[in-house]
Amino acid sequence: MRDLQNEHHMKALGLQVAAAGYDRQGVADHANNLATKIRNNLTNSMKALGVDILTGVGSILGPHKVQYGKLDSPGNIVTAKDIIIATGSVPFVPKGIEVDGKTVITSDHALKLESVPDWIAIVGSGYIGLEFSDVYTALGSEVTFIEALDQLMPGFDPEIGKLAQRVLINPRKIDYHTGVFATKITPAKNGKPVTIELIDAKTKEPKDILEVDAALIATGRAPFTDGLGLDSVHVERKRGFVPVDERMRVLDFKGDPVPHLYCIGDANGKMMLAHAASAQGISVVEQLTGRDHVLNHLSIPAACFTHPEISMVGLTEPQAREKAEKEGFEVSVAKTSFKANTKALAENEGEGLAKLIYRPDNGEILGVHIFGLHAADLIHEASNAIALGTRIQDIKLAVHAHPTLSEVIDELFKSAKVKAHASGPIVNEPVAV
Amino acid sequence: MALFLQTTFLTSSSSLRQKPRLSSWASHISSSRARTRVHAKIREIFMPALSSTMTEGKIVSWVKSEGDKLSKGESVVVVESDKADMDVETFYDGYLAAIMVEEGGVAAVGSAIALLAESQEEIEEAKSKAASSSPTPSSAPASAPVSESTTGSDAVEKAVVVVPQSPSAMASAVHPASEGGKRVVASPYAKKLAKELKVDLGRVIGSGPNGRIVAKDVEAVAAVATELGSPAAKVSAAPAVQAPPGIELGSVVPFTTMQGAVSRNMLESLSVPTFRVGYTITTDALDALYKKIKSKGVTMTALLAKATALALVKHPAINSSCRDGNSFTYNSSINIAVAVAIDGGFDYTLFFKMLIRKWKELVDKARAKQLQPQEYNTGTFTLSNLGMFGVDRFDAILPPGTGAIMAVGASQPTVVATKDGRIGMKSQMQVNVTADHRVIYGADLAAFLQTLAKIIEDPKDLTF
């Protein structure tokens, strides 16, 4: 919608588009159908692999023993050699906030898009809040962010955050309140709008009262781990999360791994991303089949699907500099703008920045951050390099097709100044060309 | 104040290309250089004068942000003048220490819009300096209400004024949602607009749900605010999308910078004693020539401009103007300005020497608001053609600082009496010249028109 309505952008490309409109139900249906389709595909894939699916609420009775069934009735008991807990998470709703699913909603409700409010307040400016603000402003709503920390988008590299603010927030109909908590949110009733009471995050003094058409709670996700029966194996949850070690083995209250019990994904809180959960699951399966494996979380990329997208892998610049000070090495930063990339210019989407944080002494990649068109796809070169321990000097001569956006990453590697020399070719025999 | 748009378009007269108007900007910087030598390490970045008529400019966008390193010659900010959007470069290396006027803000020419620190240490110092110095007053809020001029091809020389909506009892009514007038409830976009248009939200009555202030409430208030006639701030009436083409009935839209300049110039022309002389010219020969060279990108207006220039060579008195009210200024070169219709107003463009090929480029540039100052500042005689719309005659308003403007109508087949007493058909167009009677006298003007008619009716000289 945003692209089609951007007359300026269209004109620059020489296109004329008559006034673009949308049908909310059509958009909602597309999203819901997609979710259903993917769920079905996954279920079918599992069945095809010979997986038995037992439906019910599960809980651990002891080592190797799981009970499952409806919530209140006892149900069946099964035994297994190994048990993996992957119960995930639910949207976290801070106390004082009353969710009615219509005017005060969580991301789960928002995905159904039952209505497009004129003015929606989004509590939390992390990537979930940011993505939804992107959606709502494209569909015509006005957005207000409510953020507890002093900076919007606190999880991002500050330079990327600044640019993101300039592109994703300032020119859009978005305003924000930072350094405040929403202590009380009352849904709309009898013609009165949703009211949000804000207090200063530090002094706890009442600051303001907002009256909006809807509120989206995007303050994070809480682990879904109640009733798992963890007491039977002497495991204590930490703020709801299941404690695990680097091999995803569940740890008991003494800190020792419980044999044959693992926990992956949002439930253990290590990295709350879908692909991180998958990677952790694969790591566990590797271990179960006899190959030891430890997942390097620093090589897992993260992406925020706004327009333009944001993606990152590794450390942010402040984190890198902190580590450098502690361990005594130098940090360098290479930056390149999407304005220099042919493909981005052809699409008239030159707004973007890519940043490489590295060690100039040995060429180690510490972090890569990208803000721009298709950032979520471009990050993988960097995340692969980090996963394999590839150094910049070994990768900088690789060729990228022209014209593609991946040349942005190529630019980063080529512009990095590394003192070490490329190590010899990994393959012993040269490949005939 | 003159909007001089020149076309250095001439034949035998000496062509001293006028020095670009950037000299005035450069002198600003040089004087600032002398001034800030005392501070030496923290320099001010000034709003440049992008034309001799520019009094203030609006910041379109900051290319660099606070804390960025700057190298001499790098673009720092994009400024909108009354003509075009210009990249402003920095003359010094250093760091952009503090931005004093934000995007969308307006500053007077010569006032500081940002501070540049030579080294990073001075950035803090510069920031506190910026905070303490009072920012130069930006332009007063939108004044006289005006309607949006239609986009597309309508070229209107006078902006049409739409009667503003009468302000409902604003001051007394209490905002229902604000609990006895204590709190102001406004949507994010309304708040942004209020900041841009300098509207006090406390004064606005909300028309949204529960009395919430929405964007259009702010716009309505901005339009009827009573202030002395000053240039208006630009407003985008539509959601984060281009303003819809066409006039929104019942709406009141303040002038853009360019529209404000046009209005000023038209008002100034009221102080000049003008008179008009009309002439009917037969265009059969010209039309035939046009058909032949149309494929090379030559437009009818270009041909007319050349014909006019050739006529001006023979009648230099018409190529004069009265700049100071006391004397004739005989211009040494003939620069023909041509009115070009662009979105939101109209503008004069210029074209150099006899490069008719460059014509299209300049017209496109004018349309996209990207003319360089020397390209639009130095016209001496203006040409305005509405013939393409079928207008048969009209008279134009004299742009201040020029001597004459010629309004050209459409060429229409007309029944005429021929020399041998018969009835025939000829294509004829009416031209009407408005001239400043302080420097141009009737007989001179009539003679000029006679020469022009001769050139057009026998156009073999037009194509060399």
Coordinates of N, CA, C and O in Angstrom, one line a residue, chain B residues 251-318:
Chain B
S251 N -11.6 24.0 1.0 CA -10.4 24.0 1.8 C -9.7 25.3 1.6 O -9.9 26.1 0.7
V252 N -8.8 25.5 2.6 CA -8.0 26.8 2.6 C -6.6 26.3 2.6 O -6.2 25.7 3.6
V253 N -5.8 26.7 1.6 CA -4.4 26.2 1.6 C -3.4 27.3 1.5 O -3.5 28.1 0.6
P254 N -2.5 27.4 2.4 CA -1.6 28.5 2.4 C -0.6 28.4 1.2 O -0.5 27.3 0.7
F255 N 0.0 29.5 0.9 CA 1.0 29.6 -0.2 C 2.2 28.7 0.1 O 2.6 28.6 1.2
T256 N 2.7 28.1 -1.0 CA 4.0 27.5 -0.9 C 5.0 28.7 -1.0 O 4.6 29.8 -1.3
T257 N 6.3 28.4 -0.8 CA 7.3 29.5 -0.9 C 7.2 30.1 -2.3 O 7.2 31.4 -2.4
M258 N 7.0 29.3 -3.3 CA 7.0 29.8 -4.7 C 5.8 30.7 -4.9 O 5.8 31.7 -5.5
Q259 N 4.7 30.2 -4.4 CA 3.4 30.9 -4.7 C 3.5 32.2 -3.9 O 2.9 33.2 -4.4
G260 N 4.1 32.2 -2.8 CA 4.2 33.5 -2.0 C 5.1 34.5 -2.8 O 4.7 35.7 -2.9
A261 N 6.1 34.0 -3.5 CA 7.0 34.9 -4.3 C 6.2 35.4 -5.4 O 6.3 36.6 -5.7
V262 N 5.4 34.6 -6.1 CA 4.6 35.1 -7.2 C 3.7 36.2 -6.7 O 3.6 37.2 -7.4
S263 N 3.0 35.9 -5.6 CA 2.1 36.9 -5.1 C 2.8 38.3 -4.8 O 2.2 39.3 -5.2
R264 N 3.9 38.2 -4.2 CA 4.7 39.4 -3.9 C 5.0 40.2 -5.2 O 4.8 41.4 -5.2
N265 N 5.5 39.4 -6.2 CA 5.8 40.1 -7.4 C 4.7 40.8 -8.1 O 4.7 41.9 -8.6
M266 N 3.5 40.1 -8.1 CA 2.4 40.6 -8.7 C 1.9 41.9 -8.0 O 1.6 42.9 -8.6
L267 N 2.0 41.9 -6.7 CA 1.6 43.1 -6.0 C 2.6 44.3 -6.2 O 2.2 45.4 -6.4
E268 N 3.9 43.9 -6.4 CA 4.8 45.0 -6.7 C 4.6 45.6 -8.0 O 4.8 46.8 -8.2
S269 N 4.1 44.8 -9.0 CA 3.9 45.4 -10.3 C 2.8 46.4 -10.3 O 2.8 47.3 -11.2
L270 N 2.0 46.5 -9.2 CA 1.0 47.5 -9.2 C 1.6 48.9 -9.1 O 0.9 49.9 -9.4
S271 N 2.8 49.0 -8.7 CA 3.4 50.3 -8.5 C 4.0 50.8 -9.8 O 4.6 51.9 -9.9
V272 N 4.0 50.0 -10.9 CA 4.6 50.4 -12.1 C 3.5 50.9 -13.1 O 2.5 50.3 -13.3
P273 N 3.8 52.1 -13.8 CA 2.8 52.6 -14.7 C 2.9 51.8 -16.0 O 3.9 51.9 -16.7
T274 N 1.9 51.0 -16.3 CA 2.0 50.2 -17.6 C 1.0 50.6 -18.6 O 0.0 51.2 -18.2
F275 N 1.3 50.2 -19.8 CA 0.3 50.5 -20.9 C 0.4 49.2 -21.8 O 1.4 48.5 -21.7
R276 N -0.6 49.1 -22.6 CA -0.6 47.9 -23.4 C -0.8 48.2 -24.9 O -1.5 49.1 -25.2
V277 N -0.1 47.5 -25.7 CA -0.3 47.6 -27.2 C -0.5 46.3 -27.8 O 0.3 45.3 -27.5
G278 N -1.5 46.2 -28.6 CA -1.8 44.9 -29.2 C -1.4 44.8 -30.7 O -1.3 45.9 -31.4
Y279 N -1.3 43.7 -31.3 CA -0.9 43.5 -32.7 C -1.4 42.2 -33.2 O -1.3 41.2 -32.4
T280 N -1.9 42.2 -34.4 CA -2.3 40.9 -34.9 C -1.3 40.4 -35.9 O -0.9 41.2 -36.8
I281 N -0.8 39.2 -35.8 CA 0.3 38.8 -36.7 C -0.2 37.5 -37.5 O -0.8 36.6 -36.9
T282 N 0.1 37.5 -38.7 CA -0.2 36.4 -39.5 C 0.9 35.3 -39.4 O 2.1 35.6 -39.5
T283 N 0.4 34.1 -39.1 CA 1.4 33.1 -38.8 C 1.6 31.9 -39.7 O 2.2 30.9 -39.4
D284 N 1.0 32.1 -40.9 CA 1.1 30.9 -41.8 C 2.5 30.5 -42.1 O 2.8 29.3 -42.0
A285 N 3.4 31.4 -42.3 CA 4.8 31.1 -42.6 C 5.4 30.4 -41.4 O 6.2 29.5 -41.5
L286 N 5.1 31.0 -40.3 CA 5.8 30.5 -39.0 C 5.3 29.0 -38.8 O 6.0 28.2 -38.4
D287 N 4.0 28.8 -39.0 CA 3.4 27.5 -38.8 C 4.1 26.5 -39.7 O 4.4 25.3 -39.3
A288 N 4.3 26.9 -40.9 CA 5.0 26.0 -41.9 C 6.4 25.6 -41.4 O 6.8 24.5 -41.4
L289 N 7.1 26.6 -40.9 CA 8.4 26.4 -40.4 C 8.4 25.5 -39.2 O 9.2 24.6 -39.1
Y290 N 7.5 25.7 -38.4 CA 7.4 24.9 -37.1 C 7.2 23.5 -37.5 O 7.8 22.6 -36.9
K291 N 6.3 23.2 -38.5 CA 6.0 21.8 -38.8 C 7.3 21.2 -39.3 O 7.6 20.0 -39.0
K292 N 8.2 21.9 -40.0 CA 9.4 21.3 -40.5 C 10.4 21.0 -39.4 O 11.0 19.9 -39.4
I293 N 10.5 21.8 -38.4 CA 11.6 21.6 -37.4 C 11.1 21.1 -36.1 O 11.8 20.9 -35.1
K294 N 9.8 20.8 -36.0 CA 9.2 20.3 -34.8 C 9.9 19.0 -34.3 O 10.1 18.8 -33.1
S295 N 10.3 18.2 -35.2 CA 10.9 16.9 -34.8 C 12.2 17.1 -34.1 O 12.6 16.2 -33.4
K296 N 12.8 18.2 -34.3 CA 14.1 18.4 -33.6 C 13.9 18.9 -32.2 O 14.9 19.2 -31.5
G297 N 12.7 19.0 -31.7 CA 12.5 19.4 -30.3 C 12.2 20.9 -30.2 O 12.2 21.4 -29.1
V298 N 12.1 21.6 -31.3 CA 11.8 23.0 -31.2 C 10.4 23.3 -31.0 O 9.5 22.7 -31.7
T299 N 10.0 24.1 -30.0 CA 8.6 24.4 -29.7 C 8.3 25.7 -30.4 O 9.2 26.5 -30.7
M300 N 7.0 25.9 -30.5 CA 6.5 27.2 -31.0 C 7.0 28.4 -30.2 O 7.4 29.4 -30.6
T301 N 7.0 28.1 -28.9 CA 7.4 29.2 -28.0 C 8.9 29.5 -28.2 O 9.3 30.7 -28.2
A302 N 9.6 28.5 -28.5 CA 11.1 28.8 -28.7 C 11.2 29.6 -30.0 O 12.1 30.5 -30.0
L303 N 10.4 29.3 -31.0 CA 10.5 30.1 -32.2 C 10.1 31.5 -32.0 O 10.8 32.5 -32.5
L304 N 9.1 31.7 -31.2 CA 8.6 33.1 -30.9 C 9.7 33.8 -30.1 O 9.9 35.0 -30.3
A305 N 10.3 33.1 -29.2 CA 11.3 33.7 -28.4 C 12.5 34.2 -29.3 O 13.0 35.3 -29.1
K306 N 12.8 33.4 -30.2 CA 13.9 33.8 -31.1 C 13.5 35.0 -32.0 O 14.3 35.9 -32.2
A307 N 12.3 34.9 -32.5 CA 11.8 36.1 -33.3 C 11.8 37.3 -32.5 O 12.2 38.4 -33.0
T308 N 11.4 37.2 -31.2 CA 11.3 38.4 -30.4 C 12.8 38.9 -30.2 O 13.0 40.1 -30.2
A309 N 13.7 38.0 -30.0 CA 15.1 38.5 -29.7 C 15.6 39.2 -30.9 O 16.3 40.3 -30.8
L310 N 15.3 38.7 -32.1 CA 15.8 39.3 -33.3 C 15.2 40.7 -33.4 O 15.9 41.7 -33.8
A311 N 13.9 40.8 -33.1 CA 13.3 42.1 -33.1 C 13.9 43.1 -32.1 O 14.1 44.3 -32.3
L312 N 14.2 42.5 -30.9 CA 14.8 43.4 -29.9 C 16.2 43.9 -30.3 O 16.6 45.0 -29.9
V313 N 16.9 43.2 -31.1 CA 18.2 43.7 -31.5 C 18.0 45.0 -32.3 O 18.8 45.9 -32.1
K314 N 16.9 45.1 -33.0 CA 16.7 46.3 -33.8 C 16.0 47.4 -33.0 O 16.0 48.6 -33.3
H315 N 15.5 47.0 -31.8 CA 14.8 48.0 -31.0 C 15.3 47.9 -29.6 O 14.6 47.5 -28.7
P316 N 16.5 48.3 -29.3 CA 17.1 48.1 -28.0 C 16.3 48.9 -26.9 O 16.4 48.5 -25.7
A317 N 15.6 49.9 -27.3 CA 14.8 50.6 -26.2 C 13.8 49.7 -25.5 O 13.5 49.9 -24.3
I318 N 13.3 48.7 -26.2 CA 12.4 47.8 -25.6 C 13.0 46.9 -24.6 O 12.4 46.3 -23.7

